[in-house]
mmCIF file of C-alpha atoms in Angstrom:
data_model
loop_
_atom_site.group_PDB
_atom_site.id
_atom_site.type_symbol
_atom_site.label_atom_id
_atom_site.label_comp_id
_atom_site.label_asym_id
_atom_site.label_seq_id
_atom_site.Cartn_x
_atom_site.Cartn_y
_atom_site.Cartn_z
ATOM 1 C CA MET A 8 27.692 17.275 11.148
ATOM 2 C CA LEU A 9 27.290 14.023 9.213
ATOM 3 C CA LEU A 10 27.623 15.919 5.933
ATOM 4 C CA LEU A 11 30.761 17.681 7.197
ATOM 5 C CA ALA A 12 32.277 14.359 8.285
ATOM 6 C CA ALA A 13 31.513 12.878 4.865
ATOM 7 C CA LEU A 14 33.190 15.815 3.115
ATOM 8 C CA LEU A 15 36.304 15.511 5.256
ATOM 9 C CA ALA A 16 36.507 11.759 4.619
ATOM 10 C CA GLN A 17 35.608 11.902 0.923
ATOM 11 C CA GLY A 18 39.025 10.656 -0.150
ATOM 12 C CA ARG A 19 38.596 7.411 1.754
ATOM 13 C CA LEU A 20 34.946 7.106 0.786
ATOM 14 C CA ALA A 21 35.523 7.631 -2.943
ATOM 15 C CA ASP A 22 36.109 3.965 -3.771
ATOM 16 C CA THR A 23 33.084 2.859 -1.762
ATOM 17 C CA LEU A 24 30.754 5.473 -3.239
ATOM 18 C CA ASP A 25 31.926 4.615 -6.761
ATOM 19 C CA ASN A 26 30.623 1.059 -6.389
ATOM 20 C CA GLU A 27 28.116 0.197 -9.145
ATOM 21 C CA ALA A 28 25.793 -1.796 -6.874
ATOM 22 C CA LEU A 29 25.678 1.041 -4.340
ATOM 23 C CA GLY A 30 24.883 3.496 -7.127
ATOM 24 C CA THR A 31 22.023 1.276 -8.302
ATOM 25 C CA TRP A 32 20.703 0.966 -4.746
ATOM 26 C CA CYS A 33 20.772 4.749 -4.305
ATOM 27 C CA THR A 34 18.968 5.288 -7.612
ATOM 28 C CA ILE A 35 16.163 2.837 -6.792
ATOM 29 C CA PHE A 36 15.854 4.121 -3.208
ATOM 30 C CA VAL A 37 15.510 7.732 -4.338
ATOM 31 C CA ALA A 38 13.073 6.727 -7.099
ATOM 32 C CA VAL A 39 10.769 4.892 -4.668
ATOM 33 C CA VAL A 40 10.812 7.747 -2.146
ATOM 34 C CA VAL A 41 10.310 10.492 -4.751
ATOM 35 C CA GLN A 42 7.568 8.518 -6.478
ATOM 36 C CA SER A 43 5.699 7.799 -3.242
ATOM 37 C CA THR A 44 6.115 11.032 -1.262
ATOM 38 C CA PRO A 45 3.624 13.196 -3.240
ATOM 39 C CA PHE A 46 0.923 10.557 -2.787
ATOM 40 C CA LEU A 47 1.774 10.221 0.886
ATOM 41 C CA LEU A 48 1.501 13.985 1.321
ATOM 42 C CA GLY A 49 -1.833 13.984 -0.501
ATOM 43 C CA GLY A 50 -3.107 11.236 1.779
ATOM 44 C CA VAL A 51 -1.898 13.095 4.874
ATOM 45 C CA LEU A 52 -3.657 16.303 3.745
ATOM 46 C CA LEU A 53 -6.864 14.381 3.127
ATOM 47 C CA SER A 54 -6.439 12.621 6.461
ATOM 48 C CA ALA A 55 -6.095 15.964 8.246
ATOM 49 C CA ALA A 56 -9.164 17.316 6.462
ATOM 50 C CA ILE A 57 -11.128 14.250 7.570
ATOM 51 C CA SER A 58 -9.970 14.741 11.158
ATOM 52 C CA VAL A 59 -11.098 18.372 11.147
ATOM 53 C CA LEU A 60 -14.265 18.270 9.046
ATOM 54 C CA LEU A 61 -15.750 14.799 9.254
ATOM 55 C CA SER A 62 -17.809 14.182 12.356
ATOM 56 C CA GLU A 63 -19.065 10.934 13.786
ATOM 57 C CA ARG A 64 -22.621 12.004 12.917
ATOM 58 C CA VAL A 65 -21.756 12.314 9.214
ATOM 59 C CA LEU A 66 -20.090 8.897 9.237
ATOM 60 C CA GLN A 67 -23.189 7.351 10.765
ATOM 61 C CA ARG A 68 -25.275 8.741 7.894
ATOM 62 C CA ILE A 69 -23.122 7.582 4.980
ATOM 63 C CA VAL A 70 -21.931 4.190 6.261
ATOM 64 C CA PRO A 71 -24.427 1.328 6.728
ATOM 65 C CA ARG A 72 -24.997 0.477 10.370
ATOM 66 C CA ASN A 73 -24.607 -3.228 9.612
ATOM 67 C CA PRO A 74 -20.801 -3.694 9.440
ATOM 68 C CA VAL A 75 -21.191 -6.750 7.187
ATOM 69 C CA LEU A 76 -22.759 -4.463 4.549
ATOM 70 C CA ALA A 77 -20.438 -1.554 5.352
ATOM 71 C CA VAL A 78 -17.364 -3.556 4.301
ATOM 72 C CA PRO A 79 -18.313 -3.936 0.588
ATOM 73 C CA VAL A 80 -19.574 -0.336 0.557
ATOM 74 C CA ALA A 81 -16.117 0.763 1.730
ATOM 75 C CA GLY A 82 -14.548 -1.360 -1.011
ATOM 76 C CA LEU A 83 -16.631 0.329 -3.700
ATOM 77 C CA ALA A 84 -15.886 3.739 -2.156
ATOM 78 C CA GLY A 85 -12.271 3.208 -3.172
ATOM 79 C CA ILE A 86 -13.337 3.965 -6.760
ATOM 80 C CA GLY A 87 -13.794 7.605 -5.795
ATOM 81 C CA LEU A 88 -10.285 8.286 -4.431
ATOM 82 C CA PRO A 89 -7.544 8.184 -7.076
ATOM 83 C CA GLY A 90 -4.209 7.830 -5.368
ATOM 84 C CA CYS A 91 -1.345 5.590 -4.386
ATOM 85 C CA GLU A 92 -1.373 3.048 -1.571
ATOM 86 C CA CYS A 93 0.838 5.343 0.533
ATOM 87 C CA ALA A 94 -2.007 7.848 0.721
ATOM 88 C CA ALA A 95 -4.513 5.270 1.953
ATOM 89 C CA VAL A 96 -2.649 4.418 5.178
ATOM 90 C CA PRO A 97 -3.026 7.800 6.914
ATOM 91 C CA VAL A 98 -6.574 8.156 5.555
ATOM 92 C CA ALA A 99 -7.572 4.795 7.056
ATOM 93 C CA GLY A 100 -6.011 5.796 10.373
ATOM 94 C CA SER A 101 -7.976 9.046 10.351
ATOM 95 C CA LEU A 102 -11.244 7.250 9.555
ATOM 96 C CA ILE A 103 -10.698 4.925 12.515
ATOM 97 C CA ARG A 104 -10.016 7.911 14.762
ATOM 98 C CA ARG A 105 -13.317 9.450 13.612
ATOM 99 C CA GLY A 106 -15.240 6.405 14.794
ATOM 100 C CA LEU A 107 -15.407 4.192 11.695
ATOM 101 C CA ALA A 108 -15.175 0.460 12.381
ATOM 102 C CA PRO A 109 -11.579 -0.731 11.787
ATOM 103 C CA ALA A 110 -12.717 -3.481 9.407
ATOM 104 C CA VAL A 111 -14.479 -0.903 7.212
ATOM 105 C CA ALA A 112 -11.518 1.512 7.219
ATOM 106 C CA LEU A 113 -9.068 -1.293 6.409
ATOM 107 C CA THR A 114 -11.263 -2.429 3.511
ATOM 108 C CA PHE A 115 -11.065 1.088 2.121
ATOM 109 C CA LEU A 116 -7.281 1.056 2.658
ATOM 110 C CA LEU A 117 -6.937 -2.055 0.487
ATOM 111 C CA ALA A 118 -9.454 -1.073 -2.198
ATOM 112 C CA ALA A 119 -8.634 2.591 -2.864
ATOM 113 C CA PRO A 120 -5.162 2.076 -4.410
ATOM 114 C CA ALA A 121 -6.331 -0.763 -6.650
ATOM 115 C CA VAL A 122 -9.823 -0.025 -8.002
ATOM 116 C CA ASN A 123 -9.708 3.722 -8.641
ATOM 117 C CA PRO A 124 -10.035 4.992 -12.239
ATOM 118 C CA ALA A 125 -6.414 6.160 -12.516
ATOM 119 C CA VAL A 126 -5.102 2.646 -11.843
ATOM 120 C CA LEU A 127 -7.605 1.006 -14.180
ATOM 121 C CA VAL A 128 -6.768 3.428 -17.009
ATOM 122 C CA SER A 129 -3.028 2.827 -16.573
ATOM 123 C CA THR A 130 -3.693 -0.920 -16.704
ATOM 124 C CA ALA A 131 -5.673 -0.538 -19.921
ATOM 125 C CA VAL A 132 -2.825 1.467 -21.465
ATOM 126 C CA ALA A 133 -0.202 -1.070 -20.364
ATOM 127 C CA PHE A 134 -2.249 -4.010 -21.733
ATOM 128 C CA PRO A 135 -3.738 -2.703 -25.006
ATOM 129 C CA GLY A 136 -6.363 -4.964 -26.506
ATOM 130 C CA GLN A 137 -6.764 -6.888 -23.228
ATOM 131 C CA PRO A 138 -9.833 -5.458 -21.470
ATOM 132 C CA GLU A 139 -10.112 -8.725 -19.564
ATOM 133 C CA MET A 140 -6.922 -7.800 -17.662
ATOM 134 C CA VAL A 141 -8.518 -4.544 -16.473
ATOM 135 C CA LEU A 142 -11.687 -6.368 -15.436
ATOM 136 C CA ALA A 143 -9.685 -9.108 -13.731
ATOM 137 C CA ARG A 144 -7.605 -6.589 -11.775
ATOM 138 C CA PHE A 145 -10.698 -4.703 -10.613
ATOM 139 C CA GLY A 146 -12.547 -7.875 -9.592
ATOM 140 C CA ALA A 147 -9.616 -9.563 -7.843
ATOM 141 C CA SER A 148 -8.600 -6.387 -5.985
ATOM 142 C CA LEU A 149 -12.157 -5.699 -4.803
ATOM 143 C CA LEU A 150 -12.568 -9.343 -3.769
ATOM 144 C CA THR A 151 -9.327 -9.154 -1.785
ATOM 145 C CA ALA A 152 -10.348 -5.963 0.021
ATOM 146 C CA VAL A 153 -13.810 -7.220 0.950
ATOM 147 C CA ALA A 154 -12.583 -10.669 2.031
ATOM 148 C CA VAL A 155 -9.896 -9.177 4.284
ATOM 149 C CA GLY A 156 -12.435 -6.670 5.632
ATOM 150 C CA TRP A 157 -14.802 -9.455 6.625
ATOM 151 C CA TRP A 158 -11.888 -11.334 8.208
ATOM 152 C CA CYS A 159 -11.040 -8.254 10.281
ATOM 153 C CA LEU A 160 -14.700 -7.990 11.242
ATOM 154 C CA SER A 161 -14.721 -11.606 12.403
ATOM 155 C CA ARG A 162 -11.667 -10.972 14.584
ATOM 156 C CA GLY A 163 -13.329 -8.079 16.390
ATOM 157 C CA ASP A 164 -11.460 -6.956 19.490
ATOM 158 C CA ARG A 165 -8.967 -9.805 19.050
ATOM 159 C CA LEU A 166 -7.299 -7.779 16.305
ATOM 160 C CA PRO A 167 -4.529 -5.882 18.162
ATOM 161 C CA LEU A 168 -4.976 -2.587 16.333
ATOM 162 C CA ARG A 169 -3.366 0.428 17.976
ATOM 163 C CA ARG A 170 -5.434 3.612 17.816
ATOM 164 C CA ARG A 171 -3.581 6.908 17.802
ATOM 165 C CA PRO A 172 -5.586 9.886 19.085
ATOM 166 C CA ASP A 173 -5.934 13.190 17.299
ATOM 167 C CA PRO A 174 -3.581 15.978 18.423
ATOM 168 C CA PRO A 175 -5.157 17.355 21.644
ATOM 169 C CA HIS A 176 -6.351 20.858 22.481
ATOM 170 C CA LEU A 177 -6.343 22.087 18.890
ATOM 171 C CA HIS A 178 -9.208 23.190 16.675
ATOM 172 C CA GLY A 179 -9.676 24.520 13.161
ATOM 173 C CA PRO A 180 -6.518 25.471 11.185
ATOM 174 C CA GLY A 181 -4.206 24.729 14.122
ATOM 175 C CA ARG A 182 -5.518 21.208 14.390
ATOM 176 C CA PHE A 183 -5.200 20.710 10.618
ATOM 177 C CA VAL A 184 -1.544 21.826 10.553
ATOM 178 C CA ALA A 185 -0.649 19.776 13.629
ATOM 179 C CA THR A 186 -2.265 16.651 12.155
ATOM 180 C CA VAL A 187 -0.453 17.093 8.826
ATOM 181 C CA ARG A 188 2.917 17.605 10.524
ATOM 182 C CA HIS A 189 2.460 14.658 12.891
ATOM 183 C CA ASP A 190 1.136 12.166 10.338
ATOM 184 C CA PHE A 191 3.590 13.089 7.572
ATOM 185 C CA LEU A 192 6.695 12.888 9.747
ATOM 186 C CA HIS A 193 5.476 9.672 11.354
ATOM 187 C CA ALA A 194 4.560 7.901 8.102
ATOM 188 C CA SER A 195 7.485 9.159 6.014
ATOM 189 C CA GLY A 196 10.008 7.534 8.348
ATOM 190 C CA PHE A 197 8.468 4.128 7.717
ATOM 191 C CA LEU A 198 8.210 4.945 4.006
ATOM 192 C CA VAL A 199 11.982 5.531 3.901
ATOM 193 C CA LEU A 200 12.633 2.290 5.787
ATOM 194 C CA GLY A 201 10.470 0.307 3.351
ATOM 195 C CA ALA A 202 12.123 2.007 0.366
ATOM 196 C CA MET A 203 15.561 1.005 1.661
ATOM 197 C CA ILE A 204 14.514 -2.649 1.853
ATOM 198 C CA ALA A 205 12.864 -2.556 -1.590
ATOM 199 C CA ALA A 206 15.960 -1.000 -3.155
ATOM 200 C CA ALA A 207 18.205 -3.634 -1.559
ATOM 201 C CA VAL A 208 16.125 -6.495 -2.959
ATOM 202 C CA ASN A 209 15.968 -4.899 -6.416
ATOM 203 C CA THR A 210 19.735 -4.433 -6.430
ATOM 204 C CA PHE A 211 21.114 -7.616 -4.928
ATOM 205 C CA VAL A 212 18.699 -10.389 -6.037
ATOM 206 C CA PRO A 213 20.117 -11.810 -9.324
ATOM 207 C CA ARG A 214 17.835 -11.417 -12.337
ATOM 208 C CA SER A 215 18.688 -14.985 -13.380
ATOM 209 C CA VAL A 216 16.862 -16.290 -10.316
ATOM 210 C CA VAL A 217 13.638 -14.652 -11.530
ATOM 211 C CA ASP A 218 14.083 -15.863 -15.114
ATOM 212 C CA THR A 219 14.606 -19.468 -13.997
ATOM 213 C CA VAL A 220 11.160 -19.808 -12.420
ATOM 214 C CA ALA A 221 9.171 -17.852 -15.015
ATOM 215 C CA GLY A 222 8.094 -20.926 -16.964
ATOM 216 C CA GLN A 223 6.623 -22.798 -13.973
ATOM 217 C CA ALA A 224 2.954 -21.985 -13.307
ATOM 218 C CA VAL A 225 2.698 -22.218 -9.525
ATOM 219 C CA VAL A 226 6.261 -21.105 -8.875
ATOM 220 C CA GLY A 227 5.765 -18.223 -11.325
ATOM 221 C CA VAL A 228 2.682 -17.009 -9.433
ATOM 222 C CA LEU A 229 4.470 -17.185 -6.085
ATOM 223 C CA THR A 230 7.561 -15.506 -7.546
ATOM 224 C CA LEU A 231 5.629 -12.506 -8.871
ATOM 225 C CA ALA A 232 3.722 -12.272 -5.585
ATOM 226 C CA ALA A 233 7.035 -12.056 -3.743
ATOM 227 C CA LEU A 234 8.393 -9.632 -6.341
ATOM 228 C CA ALA A 235 5.345 -7.366 -5.948
ATOM 229 C CA PHE A 236 5.870 -7.339 -2.182
ATOM 230 C CA VAL A 237 9.541 -6.373 -2.283
ATOM 231 C CA VAL A 238 9.803 -3.970 -5.234
ATOM 232 C CA ALA A 239 7.163 -1.610 -3.736
ATOM 233 C CA LEU A 240 5.941 0.020 -6.955
ATOM 234 C CA CYS A 241 3.247 2.673 -7.090
ATOM 235 C CA SER A 242 -0.142 1.213 -8.037
ATOM 236 C CA GLU A 243 -0.473 3.722 -10.885
ATOM 237 C CA SER A 244 2.715 2.556 -12.598
ATOM 238 C CA ASP A 245 3.028 -1.143 -11.740
ATOM 239 C CA ALA A 246 0.974 -2.248 -14.767
ATOM 240 C CA PHE A 247 3.793 -1.203 -17.120
ATOM 241 C CA VAL A 248 6.261 -3.316 -15.150
ATOM 242 C CA ALA A 249 3.872 -6.275 -15.195
ATOM 243 C CA ALA A 250 3.402 -5.960 -18.952
ATOM 244 C CA SER A 251 7.180 -6.113 -19.409
ATOM 245 C CA LEU A 252 7.377 -9.490 -17.619
ATOM 246 C CA THR A 253 6.649 -11.343 -20.848
ATOM 247 C CA ALA A 254 8.077 -14.658 -19.652
ATOM 248 C CA PHE A 255 5.305 -15.038 -17.061
ATOM 249 C CA SER A 256 1.684 -16.065 -17.594
ATOM 250 C CA ASP A 257 -1.183 -13.548 -17.515
ATOM 251 C CA THR A 258 -2.383 -15.032 -14.221
ATOM 252 C CA ALA A 259 1.034 -14.504 -12.657
ATOM 253 C CA LYS A 260 1.013 -10.903 -13.929
ATOM 254 C CA LEU A 261 -2.430 -10.429 -12.377
ATOM 255 C CA VAL A 262 -1.112 -11.694 -9.048
ATOM 256 C CA PHE A 263 1.662 -9.089 -9.313
ATOM 257 C CA LEU A 264 -0.930 -6.352 -9.949
ATOM 258 C CA VAL A 265 -3.188 -7.386 -7.062
ATOM 259 C CA VAL A 266 -0.587 -8.130 -4.390
ATOM 260 C CA GLY A 267 1.469 -4.956 -4.908
ATOM 261 C CA PRO A 268 -1.208 -2.321 -4.114
ATOM 262 C CA ALA A 269 -2.621 -4.466 -1.301
ATOM 263 C CA MET A 270 0.651 -5.150 0.509
ATOM 264 C CA ASP A 271 4.324 -4.466 -0.132
ATOM 265 C CA VAL A 272 7.330 -3.999 2.115
ATOM 266 C CA LYS A 273 6.802 -0.239 2.171
ATOM 267 C CA LEU A 274 3.146 -0.588 3.177
ATOM 268 C CA ALA A 275 3.967 -3.222 5.795
ATOM 269 C CA ALA A 276 6.413 -0.813 7.445
ATOM 270 C CA MET A 277 3.932 2.070 7.303
ATOM 271 C CA GLU A 278 1.081 -0.014 8.711
ATOM 272 C CA ALA A 279 3.290 -1.269 11.526
ATOM 273 C CA GLY A 280 3.974 2.353 12.391
ATOM 274 C CA GLN A 281 0.360 3.444 12.054
ATOM 275 C CA PHE A 282 -1.441 0.529 13.732
ATOM 276 C CA GLY A 283 1.283 -1.287 15.665
ATOM 277 C CA SER A 284 3.670 -4.146 14.933
ATOM 278 C CA ALA A 285 1.407 -6.733 16.613
ATOM 279 C CA PHE A 286 -1.341 -5.816 14.157
ATOM 280 C CA ALA A 287 1.017 -5.902 11.153
ATOM 281 C CA VAL A 288 2.299 -9.384 12.049
ATOM 282 C CA ARG A 289 -1.250 -10.737 11.719
ATOM 283 C CA PHE A 290 -2.570 -8.466 8.969
ATOM 284 C CA VAL A 291 0.242 -8.649 6.408
ATOM 285 C CA PRO A 292 0.229 -12.462 5.835
ATOM 286 C CA VAL A 293 -3.576 -12.538 5.612
ATOM 287 C CA VAL A 294 -3.610 -9.780 2.985
ATOM 288 C CA ILE A 295 -0.880 -11.417 0.894
ATOM 289 C CA GLY A 296 -2.493 -14.865 1.045
ATOM 290 C CA THR A 297 -5.950 -13.499 0.194
ATOM 291 C CA ALA A 298 -4.569 -11.420 -2.690
ATOM 292 C CA VAL A 299 -2.712 -14.383 -4.206
ATOM 293 C CA LEU A 300 -5.743 -16.655 -3.894
ATOM 294 C CA SER A 301 -8.187 -14.055 -5.276
ATOM 295 C CA ALA A 302 -5.965 -13.164 -8.223
ATOM 296 C CA SER A 303 -5.300 -16.822 -9.028
ATOM 297 C CA LEU A 304 -9.012 -17.680 -9.025
ATOM 298 C CA VAL A 305 -10.027 -14.634 -11.069
ATOM 299 C CA GLY A 306 -7.122 -15.203 -13.464
ATOM 300 C CA TRP A 307 -8.105 -18.838 -13.956
ATOM 301 C CA TRP A 308 -11.687 -17.722 -14.672
ATOM 302 C CA LEU A 309 -11.096 -14.687 -16.912
ATOM 303 C CA LEU A 310 -7.610 -15.084 -18.360
#
């Protein structure tokens, strides 16, 4: 019915739809959604497989009983799951539903998109002859994930994390299909919302504002941290964008590479939907602050 109404009113809408800024917004919005959806679907499929196949007994065997040690183990486990940050949100939710401590699952959520081989290889290609950038990204991202994981562990039950149960009364293939359908439809709505915000910022924030602050060290770091949050790039392609920001320092570029996979506007929306808005209000600022601090320290040391 909406499409029919648009067709009937196309004469009046022609001038509006021909607007250059609106065209740019539509292009960026579609690009973010198309780029992210395959990874989200992959994460949802893996999440459903975890829900069906992974039992609490298996988790108890592979995860250290001491949660303080389990957090860094979860961070290193992110090396084994190539994928985008969109995929990690439903996987983390599924791990929590299977009995894994939230702090451990959230550590994995932050580490997997940033320390896996696909991301490190793309970083090496984007920064040829700069192996220190690859090492710095790996170290700062892992440090961020583990530090936030330990913070979540220290909060314990005070962290208002909403737990969504598995689909009831289903087993085997039926449970798998129901979990995929539920998680994909639920997460994709928040993905679209985040993509709309990211496209708006990319379209309407003047480029001159970014260029003005590029030469200032502290302001440059904070600017690229904010840019990483709002542009919502995939972690496997953001290195090429960072390399193109030649006016900024290497440390500022590292902040861009660490903040983006850990937390952007798209992820914030998805995590609010997955774990609750009360959780997101506390979790998002902590992740951003930790990522900026970790990347700044590692950049000062290595770059």
